[in-house]
PDB file of C-alpha atoms and ligand atoms in Angstrom:
ATOM      1  CA  MET A   1       0.000   0.000   0.000  1.00  0.00           C
ATOM      2  CA  LYS A   2       1.328   3.412  -0.919  1.00  0.00           C
ATOM      3  CA  ARG A   3       1.164   6.284   1.517  1.00  0.00           C
ATOM      4  CA  ILE A   4       2.542   9.809   1.752  1.00  0.00           C
ATOM      5  CA  LEU A   5       5.073  10.381   4.514  1.00  0.00           C
ATOM      6  CA  ILE A   6       5.435  13.864   5.943  1.00  0.00           C
ATOM      7  CA  ASN A   7       8.654  15.121   7.517  1.00  0.00           C
ATOM      8  CA  ARG A   8       7.708  18.584   8.674  1.00  0.00           C
ATOM      9  CA  GLU A   9      11.297  19.345   9.727  1.00  0.00           C
ATOM     10  CA  LEU A  10      12.197  19.501   6.023  1.00  0.00           C
ATOM     11  CA  CYS A  11       9.321  21.755   4.980  1.00  0.00           C
ATOM     12  CA  GLN A  12      10.373  25.231   3.843  1.00  0.00           C
ATOM     13  CA  GLY A  13       6.837  26.508   3.316  1.00  0.00           C
ATOM     14  CA  CYS A  14       7.332  27.119  -0.405  1.00  0.00           C
ATOM     15  CA  ARG A  15       3.822  25.767  -1.207  1.00  0.00           C
ATOM     16  CA  ASN A  16       5.045  23.999  -4.348  1.00  0.00           C
ATOM     17  CA  CYS A  17       2.985  21.012  -3.185  1.00  0.00           C
ATOM     18  CA  GLN A  18      -0.172  23.120  -3.087  1.00  0.00           C
ATOM     19  CA  LEU A  19       0.451  24.613  -6.522  1.00  0.00           C
ATOM     20  CA  ALA A  20       1.197  21.170  -7.939  1.00  0.00           C
ATOM     21  CA  CYS A  21      -2.046  19.815  -6.522  1.00  0.00           C
ATOM     22  CA  MET A  22      -4.023  22.690  -8.007  1.00  0.00           C
ATOM     23  CA  ALA A  23      -2.358  22.272 -11.408  1.00  0.00           C
ATOM     24  CA  GLU A  24      -2.911  18.512 -11.447  1.00  0.00           C
ATOM     25  CA  HIS A  25      -6.643  19.068 -11.173  1.00  0.00           C
ATOM     26  CA  THR A  26      -6.809  21.434 -14.164  1.00  0.00           C
ATOM     27  CA  GLU A  27      -7.111  20.396 -17.783  1.00  0.00           C
ATOM     28  CA  ALA A  28      -3.714  21.837 -18.735  1.00  0.00           C
ATOM     29  CA  LYS A  29      -2.011  20.341 -15.643  1.00  0.00           C
ATOM     30  CA  SER A  30       0.513  23.161 -15.844  1.00  0.00           C
ATOM     31  CA  VAL A  31       1.650  25.270 -12.905  1.00  0.00           C
ATOM     32  CA  LEU A  32       2.677  27.987 -15.364  1.00  0.00           C
ATOM     33  CA  MET A  33      -0.862  28.276 -16.708  1.00  0.00           C
ATOM     34  CA  LEU A  34      -2.513  28.206 -13.302  1.00  0.00           C
ATOM     35  CA  ASP A  35      -4.903  31.075 -12.581  1.00  0.00           C
ATOM     36  CA  LEU A  36      -4.709  31.530  -8.817  1.00  0.00           C
ATOM     37  CA  GLU A  37      -7.743  33.813  -8.834  1.00  0.00           C
ATOM     38  CA  ASP A  38      -9.985  31.231 -10.472  1.00  0.00           C
ATOM     39  CA  PRO A  39     -11.969  29.501  -7.691  1.00  0.00           C
ATOM     40  CA  ALA A  40     -12.128  26.369  -9.861  1.00  0.00           C
ATOM     41  CA  ASN A  41      -8.445  25.878  -9.070  1.00  0.00           C
ATOM     42  CA  GLN A  42      -8.504  24.366  -5.634  1.00  0.00           C
ATOM     43  CA  ALA A  43      -5.769  22.537  -3.739  1.00  0.00           C
ATOM     44  CA  ARG A  44      -6.471  19.344  -1.816  1.00  0.00           C
ATOM     45  CA  ASN A  45      -3.450  19.827   0.420  1.00  0.00           C
ATOM     46  CA  PHE A  46      -2.418  22.792   2.530  1.00  0.00           C
ATOM     47  CA  VAL A  47       0.599  24.318   4.223  1.00  0.00           C
ATOM     48  CA  GLU A  48      -0.231  26.055   7.482  1.00  0.00           C
ATOM     49  CA  ALA A  49       1.944  27.670  10.156  1.00  0.00           C
ATOM     50  CA  ASP A  50       2.201  26.065  13.606  1.00  0.00           C
ATOM     51  CA  LEU A  51       2.188  28.129  16.815  1.00  0.00           C
ATOM     52  CA  ASP A  52       5.881  28.941  16.294  1.00  0.00           C
ATOM     53  CA  GLY A  53       5.260  30.084  12.734  1.00  0.00           C
ATOM     54  CA  ARG A  54       6.897  27.006  11.209  1.00  0.00           C
ATOM     55  CA  PRO A  55       5.281  25.510   8.087  1.00  0.00           C
ATOM     56  CA  VAL A  56       3.372  22.255   8.379  1.00  0.00           C
ATOM     57  CA  PRO A  57       2.235  20.403   5.245  1.00  0.00           C
ATOM     58  CA  LEU A  58      -1.263  18.989   5.704  1.00  0.00           C
ATOM     59  CA  LEU A  59      -2.369  16.118   3.475  1.00  0.00           C
ATOM     60  CA  CYS A  60      -5.227  13.653   3.678  1.00  0.00           C
ATOM     61  CA  ARG A  61      -4.116  10.611   5.701  1.00  0.00           C
ATOM     62  CA  HIS A  62      -6.487   8.180   4.019  1.00  0.00           C
ATOM     63  CA  CYS A  63      -7.325   7.133   7.573  1.00  0.00           C
ATOM     64  CA  ASP A  64      -7.864   3.486   8.548  1.00  0.00           C
ATOM     65  CA  ASP A  65     -11.127   4.465  10.152  1.00  0.00           C
ATOM     66  CA  PRO A  66     -12.034   7.580   8.159  1.00  0.00           C
ATOM     67  CA  ALA A  67     -14.360   9.904  10.031  1.00  0.00           C
ATOM     68  CA  CYS A  68     -15.360  11.531   6.736  1.00  0.00           C
ATOM     69  CA  ALA A  69     -16.650   8.241   5.317  1.00  0.00           C
ATOM     70  CA  THR A  70     -18.437   7.319   8.546  1.00  0.00           C
ATOM     71  CA  ALA A  71     -20.238  10.659   8.500  1.00  0.00           C
ATOM     72  CA  CYS A  72     -21.224  10.437   4.826  1.00  0.00           C
ATOM     73  CA  MET A  73     -24.840   9.386   4.501  1.00  0.00           C
ATOM     74  CA  SER A  74     -24.961   9.295   0.699  1.00  0.00           C
ATOM     75  CA  GLY A  75     -22.231   6.676   0.211  1.00  0.00           C
ATOM     76  CA  ALA A  76     -20.016   9.142  -1.621  1.00  0.00           C
ATOM     77  CA  LEU A  77     -16.987   8.369   0.547  1.00  0.00           C
ATOM     78  CA  ARG A  78     -15.520   4.907   0.974  1.00  0.00           C
ATOM     79  CA  LYS A  79     -12.318   3.242   2.039  1.00  0.00           C
ATOM     80  CA  ASN A  80     -11.076   1.149  -0.863  1.00  0.00           C
ATOM     81  CA  PRO A  81     -10.092  -2.213   0.663  1.00  0.00           C
ATOM     82  CA  ASP A  82      -7.552  -2.926  -2.082  1.00  0.00           C
ATOM     83  CA  THR A  83      -5.635   0.343  -2.114  1.00  0.00           C
ATOM     84  CA  GLY A  84      -6.478   1.637   1.366  1.00  0.00           C
ATOM     85  CA  LEU A  85      -7.340   4.990  -0.173  1.00  0.00           C
ATOM     86  CA  VAL A  86     -10.400   6.959   0.914  1.00  0.00           C
ATOM     87  CA  GLU A  87     -12.230   7.719  -2.317  1.00  0.00           C
ATOM     88  CA  HIS A  88     -14.829  10.361  -2.987  1.00  0.00           C
ATOM     89  CA  ASP A  89     -17.532  10.024  -5.633  1.00  0.00           C
ATOM     90  CA  ARG A  90     -18.642  13.502  -6.674  1.00  0.00           C
ATOM     91  CA  VAL A  91     -21.729  12.147  -8.432  1.00  0.00           C
ATOM     92  CA  LYS A  92     -23.052  10.632  -5.204  1.00  0.00           C
ATOM     93  CA  CYS A  93     -22.048  13.622  -3.057  1.00  0.00           C
ATOM     94  CA  ALA A  94     -25.062  15.489  -1.669  1.00  0.00           C
ATOM     95  CA  GLY A  95     -23.045  18.495  -0.478  1.00  0.00           C
ATOM     96  CA  CYS A  96     -24.302  18.168   3.110  1.00  0.00           C
ATOM     97  CA  TRP A  97     -20.784  18.880   4.522  1.00  0.00           C
ATOM     98  CA  MET A  98     -20.998  16.188   7.206  1.00  0.00           C
ATOM     99  CA  CYS A  99     -17.572  14.993   6.038  1.00  0.00           C
ATOM    100  CA  VAL A 100     -16.196  18.518   6.151  1.00  0.00           C
ATOM    101  CA  MET A 101     -17.337  18.847   9.757  1.00  0.00           C
ATOM    102  CA  SER A 102     -16.067  15.381  10.688  1.00  0.00           C
ATOM    103  CA  CYS A 103     -12.512  15.295   9.337  1.00  0.00           C
ATOM    104  CA  PRO A 104     -10.263  16.017  12.342  1.00  0.00           C
ATOM    105  CA  TYR A 105      -7.611  17.496  10.058  1.00  0.00           C
ATOM    106  CA  GLY A 106      -9.765  19.800   7.919  1.00  0.00           C
ATOM    107  CA  LEU A 107      -8.710  17.984   4.751  1.00  0.00           C
ATOM    108  CA  ILE A 108     -12.012  17.638   2.964  1.00  0.00           C
ATOM    109  CA  ARG A 109     -13.586  20.917   1.958  1.00  0.00           C
ATOM    110  CA  PRO A 110     -16.494  22.284  -0.076  1.00  0.00           C
ATOM    111  CA  ASP A 111     -15.914  22.800  -3.769  1.00  0.00           C
ATOM    112  CA  GLN A 112     -15.104  26.509  -3.833  1.00  0.00           C
ATOM    113  CA  LEU A 113     -16.437  27.046  -7.370  1.00  0.00           C
ATOM    114  CA  ALA A 114     -19.949  25.633  -7.177  1.00  0.00           C
ATOM    115  CA  GLY A 115     -20.139  24.861  -3.431  1.00  0.00           C
ATOM    116  CA  ARG A 116     -22.130  21.760  -4.242  1.00  0.00           C
ATOM    117  CA  THR A 117     -19.791  18.816  -3.632  1.00  0.00           C
ATOM    118  CA  ALA A 118     -16.875  18.057  -1.354  1.00  0.00           C
ATOM    119  CA  VAL A 119     -13.281  18.023  -2.599  1.00  0.00           C
ATOM    120  CA  LYS A 120     -10.493  15.871  -1.182  1.00  0.00           C
ATOM    121  CA  CYS A 121      -7.168  14.251  -2.081  1.00  0.00           C
ATOM    122  CA  ASP A 122      -7.520  11.554  -4.751  1.00  0.00           C
ATOM    123  CA  PHE A 123      -3.857  10.482  -4.403  1.00  0.00           C
ATOM    124  CA  CYS A 124      -3.449  11.367  -8.122  1.00  0.00           C
ATOM    125  CA  VAL A 125      -4.398   7.749  -8.891  1.00  0.00           C
ATOM    126  CA  THR A 126      -3.797   8.133 -12.622  1.00  0.00           C
ATOM    127  CA  ARG A 127      -0.150   9.003 -11.983  1.00  0.00           C
ATOM    128  CA  PRO A 128       2.678   6.789 -10.717  1.00  0.00           C
ATOM    129  CA  MET A 129       3.303   9.292  -7.905  1.00  0.00           C
ATOM    130  CA  PRO A 130       1.100  12.012  -6.377  1.00  0.00           C
ATOM    131  CA  ARG A 131       2.002  15.339  -7.943  1.00  0.00           C
ATOM    132  CA  CYS A 132       2.663  17.006  -4.562  1.00  0.00           C
ATOM    133  CA  VAL A 133       5.336  14.421  -3.765  1.00  0.00           C
ATOM    134  CA  GLU A 134       6.979  15.019  -7.125  1.00  0.00           C
ATOM    135  CA  ALA A 135       6.917  18.797  -6.624  1.00  0.00           C
ATOM    136  CA  CYS A 136       8.411  19.007  -3.127  1.00  0.00           C
ATOM    137  CA  PRO A 137      12.023  20.190  -3.509  1.00  0.00           C
ATOM    138  CA  THR A 138      13.113  19.291   0.017  1.00  0.00           C
ATOM    139  CA  GLY A 139      11.787  15.766   0.510  1.00  0.00           C
ATOM    140  CA  ALA A 140       9.330  16.911   3.173  1.00  0.00           C
ATOM    141  CA  ILE A 141       6.658  14.781   1.528  1.00  0.00           C
ATOM    142  CA  THR A 142       7.598  11.427   0.049  1.00  0.00           C
ATOM    143  CA  LEU A 143       5.904   8.275  -1.134  1.00  0.00           C
ATOM    144  CA  ILE A 144       6.316   5.150   0.965  1.00  0.00           C
ATOM    145  CA  GLU A 145       5.158   1.569   0.694  1.00  0.00           C
ATOM    146  CA  LEU A 146       3.511  -0.170   3.637  1.00  0.00           C
ATOM    147  CA  GLU A 147       3.317  -3.944   3.777  1.00  0.00           C
ATOM    148  CA  SER A 148       0.465  -3.859   6.261  1.00  0.00           C
ATOM    149  CA  LYS A 149      -1.178  -1.492   8.715  1.00  0.00           C
ATOM    150  CA  GLY A 150       1.435   0.888  10.097  1.00  0.00           C
ATOM    151  CA  ARG A 151       4.476  -1.122   8.879  1.00  0.00           C
ATOM    152  CA  LEU A 152       6.960   0.706   6.708  1.00  0.00           C
ATOM    153  CA  THR A 153       8.808  -1.396   4.157  1.00  0.00           C
ATOM    154  CA  LYS A 154      10.414   1.166   1.906  1.00  0.00           C
ATOM    155  CA  ALA A 155      10.951   4.886   2.425  1.00  0.00           C
ATOM    156  CA  GLY A 156      10.954   7.329  -0.466  1.00  0.00           C
ATOM    157  CA  LEU A 157      14.337   8.793   0.468  1.00  0.00           C
ATOM    158  CA  PRO A 158      17.350   7.185   2.138  1.00  0.00           C
ATOM    159  CA  GLY A 159      17.896   8.210   5.733  1.00  0.00           C
ATOM    160  CA  GLN A 160      14.411   9.590   6.101  1.00  0.00           C
ATOM    161  CA  SER A 161      13.098   9.488   9.622  1.00  0.00           C
ATOM    162  CA  LEU A 162       9.645   8.200  10.381  1.00  0.00           C
ATOM    163  CA  ALA A 163       7.636  11.239  11.329  1.00  0.00           C
ATOM    164  CA  ARG A 164       4.862  11.218  13.905  1.00  0.00           C
ATOM    165  CA  GLU A 165       2.564  12.166  11.066  1.00  0.00           C
ATOM    166  CA  VAL A 166       2.664   8.570   9.814  1.00  0.00           C
ATOM    167  CA  GLU A 167      -0.639   7.284  11.062  1.00  0.00           C
ATOM    168  CA  MET A 168      -2.030   4.276   9.304  1.00  0.00           C
TER     169      MET A 168
HETATM  170  S1  LIG B   1     -10.537  13.573   4.642  1.00  0.00           S
HETATM  171 FE1  LIG B   1      -9.904  13.590   6.803  1.00  0.00          FE
HETATM  172  S2  LIG B   1     -11.062  11.912   7.801  1.00  0.00           S
HETATM  173 FE2  LIG B   1     -11.202  11.606   5.568  1.00  0.00          FE
HETATM  174  S3  LIG B   1      -9.523  10.178   5.124  1.00  0.00           S
HETATM  175 FE3  LIG B   1      -8.704  12.272   4.799  1.00  0.00          FE
HETATM  176  S4  LIG B   1      -7.768  12.847   6.762  1.00  0.00           S
HETATM  177 FE4  LIG B   1      -9.089  11.041   7.159  1.00  0.00          FE
HETATM  178  S1  LIG B   2       6.652  21.534  -1.440  1.00  0.00           S
HETATM  179 FE1  LIG B   2       7.661  20.551   0.296  1.00  0.00          FE
HETATM  180  S2  LIG B   2       8.888  22.188   1.214  1.00  0.00           S
HETATM  181 FE2  LIG B   2       7.400  23.190  -0.131  1.00  0.00          FE
HETATM  182  S3  LIG B   2       5.661  23.659   1.222  1.00  0.00           S
HETATM  183 FE3  LIG B   2       5.226  21.681   0.311  1.00  0.00          FE
HETATM  184  S4  LIG B   2       6.020  20.178   1.777  1.00  0.00           S
HETATM  185 FE4  LIG B   2       6.928  22.164   2.310  1.00  0.00          FE
END
């Protein structure tokens, strides 16, 4: 199972990961052509400052017991048993925002263009690697492989420490 590992000590707060996420969800998929004022361009990941002003990358954890899916009454959110990813079906989404209120990390949000469906990380499933991972210049977010719940088999970068953020 693939997961994203966060090492916040390496984050420089450049927001390349956010821009990459926004670009990946546009037709052109280009950061250079990204219109930051267009509400249709919406990131699924965020970089916020902690109480000391240090940047913290925030990405969906594809939780083992996802509160967003438990709260969803329309069946739009489900944990895929094969990939372990928490998937969102926009067609089934009723836009009730129960998931938005339930996610403890604030990582599923209303669609800021139409405000009708929720928007969350889709792990860039059509790509070999999530675009945010590819875009991070410091290795603060990397792709890892887990053999089973919580067990790391292969880190994305040599010497990378297991951050507390790994929660599977
Ligand atoms: S949106 Fe929130 S609750 Fe749902 S899987 Fe992601 S981190 Fe977990
Ligand atoms: S791209 Fe990497 S270094 Fe830049 S804000 Fe995102 S996680 Fe931090």
